[in-house]
Every structure is written in C-alpha cells, then in structure tokens.
Amino acid sequence: MDFKSNVPIYLQVTADLKARILTGEIHPGDKLPSSRELALSYEINPNTAARIYTEMERQGLSYTKRGIGTFVTEDTSVLEYHREQELKRILHAFTSELKSFGYDTDDIPNLLKKYSEKKEVTE
C-alpha cells in the first residue's frame, strides 16, 4: 500500500484483492479474511477493511453471509466481465504508451510477436 498516494487506501486494497481474484490466486467461493484479519494483514483501520468489502460487494466480486463471513463470488460472468475490463485498461495503457513512442497501431501485432518470444529484455 502506498500511504502517500492520492488513491484512497480502500481503493488500493480493493484493487489488490480484485487482482488476486482475477488471476486465480483467490478462487471463486473462497472465504475472505474477516475485516479484522484484513485490517491486520494490510495494516489498515478495521473501518477501512469493512469499506473494502462494501466496495467489493458493490462491484459484484464478493458477497456476505451474515454471521459466517465474506466470500468471493462464484458468478463466472461477473469475474469474466472484470477480467475483460482489466484487459481493456491494460491494452489501452499499453497502446497509448507505444503510440507516444511513435509506433502505429499496425505495428503492435508485430512488436508483440517479436518481443513475446524473447527471454529477456535488454537495456
């Protein structure tokens, strides 16, 4: 967590948990840590942890069973939607960066092929 960032802590932690869910580190149906456990692991206020779970539920990434805990959604369409949104965000940033270096959109497939086959990046 970057406590000096302009991005609120609850959004930073939400993004981290979301990434862990979308990459499969945390699986659909898995029980998430309690708000108190989450607060301890991220060294944040328990109220912030509760806000994180509220935000995750708002995004459809989790649900709460009263008295039992918070769980990752098992709705694969929701997870696929979020994966696609992340893909769009990453590709937009990637193509924008390449264009700022003077590459054309038509160059991108060849660049991807060329550099995805290399084992290391040289400086």
PDB file of C-alpha atoms in Angstrom:
ATOM      1  CA  MET A   1       0.000   0.000   0.000  1.00  0.00           C
ATOM      2  CA  ASP A   2       1.159   3.451  -0.855  1.00  0.00           C
ATOM      3  CA  PHE A   3       0.010   5.633   2.008  1.00  0.00           C
ATOM      4  CA  LYS A   4       1.366   8.706   0.183  1.00  0.00           C
ATOM      5  CA  SER A   5      -0.707   8.063  -2.950  1.00  0.00           C
ATOM      6  CA  ASN A   6      -3.677  10.208  -3.931  1.00  0.00           C
ATOM      7  CA  VAL A   7      -5.640   6.978  -4.402  1.00  0.00           C
ATOM      8  CA  PRO A   8      -7.594   6.162  -1.228  1.00  0.00           C
ATOM      9  CA  ILE A   9      -6.286   3.168   0.725  1.00  0.00           C
ATOM     10  CA  TYR A  10      -9.593   1.316   0.471  1.00  0.00           C
ATOM     11  CA  LEU A  11      -9.409   1.504  -3.337  1.00  0.00           C
ATOM     12  CA  GLN A  12      -5.779   0.346  -3.350  1.00  0.00           C
ATOM     13  CA  VAL A  13      -6.619  -2.704  -1.238  1.00  0.00           C
ATOM     14  CA  THR A  14      -9.769  -3.368  -3.269  1.00  0.00           C
ATOM     15  CA  ALA A  15      -7.655  -3.317  -6.451  1.00  0.00           C
ATOM     16  CA  ASP A  16      -5.137  -5.701  -4.880  1.00  0.00           C
ATOM     17  CA  LEU A  17      -7.818  -8.176  -3.802  1.00  0.00           C
ATOM     18  CA  LYS A  18      -9.526  -7.858  -7.178  1.00  0.00           C
ATOM     19  CA  ALA A  19      -6.254  -8.647  -8.972  1.00  0.00           C
ATOM     20  CA  ARG A  20      -5.704 -11.668  -6.726  1.00  0.00           C
ATOM     21  CA  ILE A  21      -9.213 -12.908  -7.540  1.00  0.00           C
ATOM     22  CA  LEU A  22      -8.929 -12.308 -11.293  1.00  0.00           C
ATOM     23  CA  THR A  23      -5.537 -14.030 -11.515  1.00  0.00           C
ATOM     24  CA  GLY A  24      -6.824 -17.068  -9.638  1.00  0.00           C
ATOM     25  CA  GLU A  25      -4.735 -16.609  -6.502  1.00  0.00           C
ATOM     26  CA  ILE A  26      -8.052 -16.353  -4.640  1.00  0.00           C
ATOM     27  CA  HIS A  27     -10.704 -18.688  -6.047  1.00  0.00           C
ATOM     28  CA  PRO A  28     -14.458 -18.303  -6.587  1.00  0.00           C
ATOM     29  CA  GLY A  29     -16.264 -19.322  -3.418  1.00  0.00           C
ATOM     30  CA  ASP A  30     -13.210 -18.823  -1.199  1.00  0.00           C
ATOM     31  CA  LYS A  31     -13.869 -17.269   2.170  1.00  0.00           C
ATOM     32  CA  LEU A  32     -12.112 -13.929   2.533  1.00  0.00           C
ATOM     33  CA  PRO A  33     -10.433 -12.889   5.783  1.00  0.00           C
ATOM     34  CA  SER A  34     -12.610 -11.170   8.355  1.00  0.00           C
ATOM     35  CA  SER A  35     -12.492  -7.370   8.368  1.00  0.00           C
ATOM     36  CA  ARG A  36     -10.269  -7.538  11.433  1.00  0.00           C
ATOM     37  CA  GLU A  37      -7.880 -10.028   9.780  1.00  0.00           C
ATOM     38  CA  LEU A  38      -7.823  -7.935   6.604  1.00  0.00           C
ATOM     39  CA  ALA A  39      -7.042  -4.823   8.648  1.00  0.00           C
ATOM     40  CA  LEU A  40      -4.142  -6.585  10.361  1.00  0.00           C
ATOM     41  CA  SER A  41      -2.675  -8.012   7.160  1.00  0.00           C
ATOM     42  CA  TYR A  42      -2.762  -4.661   5.327  1.00  0.00           C
ATOM     43  CA  GLU A  43      -2.042  -2.597   8.443  1.00  0.00           C
ATOM     44  CA  ILE A  44      -5.177  -0.518   7.985  1.00  0.00           C
ATOM     45  CA  ASN A  45      -8.080   0.594  10.151  1.00  0.00           C
ATOM     46  CA  PRO A  46     -10.847  -2.040  10.616  1.00  0.00           C
ATOM     47  CA  ASN A  47     -13.396   0.508   9.339  1.00  0.00           C
ATOM     48  CA  THR A  48     -11.361   0.781   6.131  1.00  0.00           C
ATOM     49  CA  ALA A  49     -11.411  -3.008   5.829  1.00  0.00           C
ATOM     50  CA  ALA A  50     -15.199  -3.006   6.167  1.00  0.00           C
ATOM     51  CA  ARG A  51     -15.382  -0.320   3.471  1.00  0.00           C
ATOM     52  CA  ILE A  52     -13.250  -2.520   1.179  1.00  0.00           C
ATOM     53  CA  TYR A  53     -15.726  -5.375   1.480  1.00  0.00           C
ATOM     54  CA  THR A  54     -18.616  -2.990   0.840  1.00  0.00           C
ATOM     55  CA  GLU A  55     -16.867  -1.829  -2.343  1.00  0.00           C
ATOM     56  CA  MET A  56     -16.159  -5.396  -3.447  1.00  0.00           C
ATOM     57  CA  GLU A  57     -19.808  -6.308  -2.944  1.00  0.00           C
ATOM     58  CA  ARG A  58     -20.847  -3.213  -4.902  1.00  0.00           C
ATOM     59  CA  GLN A  59     -18.679  -4.442  -7.786  1.00  0.00           C
ATOM     60  CA  GLY A  60     -20.177  -7.929  -7.511  1.00  0.00           C
ATOM     61  CA  LEU A  61     -16.845  -9.514  -6.581  1.00  0.00           C
ATOM     62  CA  SER A  62     -17.970 -10.798  -3.192  1.00  0.00           C
ATOM     63  CA  TYR A  63     -20.992 -11.480  -1.041  1.00  0.00           C
ATOM     64  CA  THR A  64     -21.519 -11.733   2.696  1.00  0.00           C
ATOM     65  CA  LYS A  65     -23.291 -14.489   4.587  1.00  0.00           C
ATOM     66  CA  ARG A  66     -24.413 -12.911   7.818  1.00  0.00           C
ATOM     67  CA  GLY A  67     -22.602 -14.406  10.776  1.00  0.00           C
ATOM     68  CA  ILE A  68     -20.425 -16.590   8.537  1.00  0.00           C
ATOM     69  CA  GLY A  69     -18.207 -14.278   6.506  1.00  0.00           C
ATOM     70  CA  THR A  70     -17.459 -12.730   3.145  1.00  0.00           C
ATOM     71  CA  PHE A  71     -16.883 -14.921   0.100  1.00  0.00           C
ATOM     72  CA  VAL A  72     -15.624 -14.451  -3.455  1.00  0.00           C
ATOM     73  CA  THR A  73     -18.454 -14.550  -5.965  1.00  0.00           C
ATOM     74  CA  GLU A  74     -18.970 -17.793  -7.835  1.00  0.00           C
ATOM     75  CA  ASP A  75     -20.668 -15.961 -10.707  1.00  0.00           C
ATOM     76  CA  THR A  76     -18.259 -16.585 -13.582  1.00  0.00           C
ATOM     77  CA  SER A  77     -19.943 -13.948 -15.756  1.00  0.00           C
ATOM     78  CA  VAL A  78     -19.085 -11.263 -13.175  1.00  0.00           C
ATOM     79  CA  LEU A  79     -15.480 -12.443 -12.990  1.00  0.00           C
ATOM     80  CA  GLU A  80     -15.212 -12.576 -16.780  1.00  0.00           C
ATOM     81  CA  TYR A  81     -16.627  -9.049 -17.032  1.00  0.00           C
ATOM     82  CA  HIS A  82     -13.986  -7.757 -14.606  1.00  0.00           C
ATOM     83  CA  ARG A  83     -11.215  -9.648 -16.446  1.00  0.00           C
ATOM     84  CA  GLU A  84     -12.307  -8.049 -19.700  1.00  0.00           C
ATOM     85  CA  GLN A  85     -12.383  -4.587 -18.102  1.00  0.00           C
ATOM     86  CA  GLU A  86      -8.842  -5.094 -16.780  1.00  0.00           C
ATOM     87  CA  LEU A  87      -7.715  -6.313 -20.201  1.00  0.00           C
ATOM     88  CA  LYS A  88      -9.159  -3.191 -21.832  1.00  0.00           C
ATOM     89  CA  ARG A  89      -7.451  -0.963 -19.253  1.00  0.00           C
ATOM     90  CA  ILE A  90      -4.077  -2.676 -19.721  1.00  0.00           C
ATOM     91  CA  LEU A  91      -4.287  -2.693 -23.522  1.00  0.00           C
ATOM     92  CA  HIS A  92      -5.313   0.956 -23.645  1.00  0.00           C
ATOM     93  CA  ALA A  93      -2.358   1.967 -21.461  1.00  0.00           C
ATOM     94  CA  PHE A  94      -0.023  -0.268 -23.478  1.00  0.00           C
ATOM     95  CA  THR A  95      -1.106   1.028 -26.886  1.00  0.00           C
ATOM     96  CA  SER A  96      -1.087   4.632 -25.687  1.00  0.00           C
ATOM     97  CA  GLU A  97       2.483   4.207 -24.452  1.00  0.00           C
ATOM     98  CA  LEU A  98       3.606   2.653 -27.741  1.00  0.00           C
ATOM     99  CA  LYS A  99       1.938   5.431 -29.726  1.00  0.00           C
ATOM    100  CA  SER A 100       3.734   8.027 -27.594  1.00  0.00           C
ATOM    101  CA  PHE A 101       6.986   6.460 -28.834  1.00  0.00           C
ATOM    102  CA  GLY A 102       5.855   6.856 -32.430  1.00  0.00           C
ATOM    103  CA  TYR A 103       4.609   3.347 -33.139  1.00  0.00           C
ATOM    104  CA  ASP A 104       1.499   2.929 -35.260  1.00  0.00           C
ATOM    105  CA  THR A 105      -1.427   0.694 -34.302  1.00  0.00           C
ATOM    106  CA  ASP A 106      -0.500  -1.559 -37.229  1.00  0.00           C
ATOM    107  CA  ASP A 107       2.987  -2.104 -35.710  1.00  0.00           C
ATOM    108  CA  ILE A 108       1.665  -3.512 -32.442  1.00  0.00           C
ATOM    109  CA  PRO A 109       0.939  -7.138 -33.522  1.00  0.00           C
ATOM    110  CA  ASN A 110       4.462  -7.492 -34.961  1.00  0.00           C
ATOM    111  CA  LEU A 111       6.014  -5.921 -31.857  1.00  0.00           C
ATOM    112  CA  LEU A 112       4.067  -8.294 -29.622  1.00  0.00           C
ATOM    113  CA  LYS A 113       5.180 -11.310 -31.638  1.00  0.00           C
ATOM    114  CA  LYS A 114       8.793 -10.157 -31.772  1.00  0.00           C
ATOM    115  CA  TYR A 115       9.218  -9.365 -28.091  1.00  0.00           C
ATOM    116  CA  SER A 116       6.994 -12.022 -26.551  1.00  0.00           C
ATOM    117  CA  GLU A 117       9.378 -14.633 -27.978  1.00  0.00           C
ATOM    118  CA  LYS A 118      12.449 -13.066 -26.317  1.00  0.00           C
ATOM    119  CA  LYS A 119      13.505 -14.483 -22.970  1.00  0.00           C
ATOM    120  CA  GLU A 120      14.864 -11.249 -21.531  1.00  0.00           C
ATOM    121  CA  VAL A 121      14.673  -7.536 -22.054  1.00  0.00           C
ATOM    122  CA  THR A 122      17.936  -5.831 -22.884  1.00  0.00           C
ATOM    123  CA  GLU A 123      18.652  -2.309 -21.789  1.00  0.00           C
TER     124      GLU A 123
END
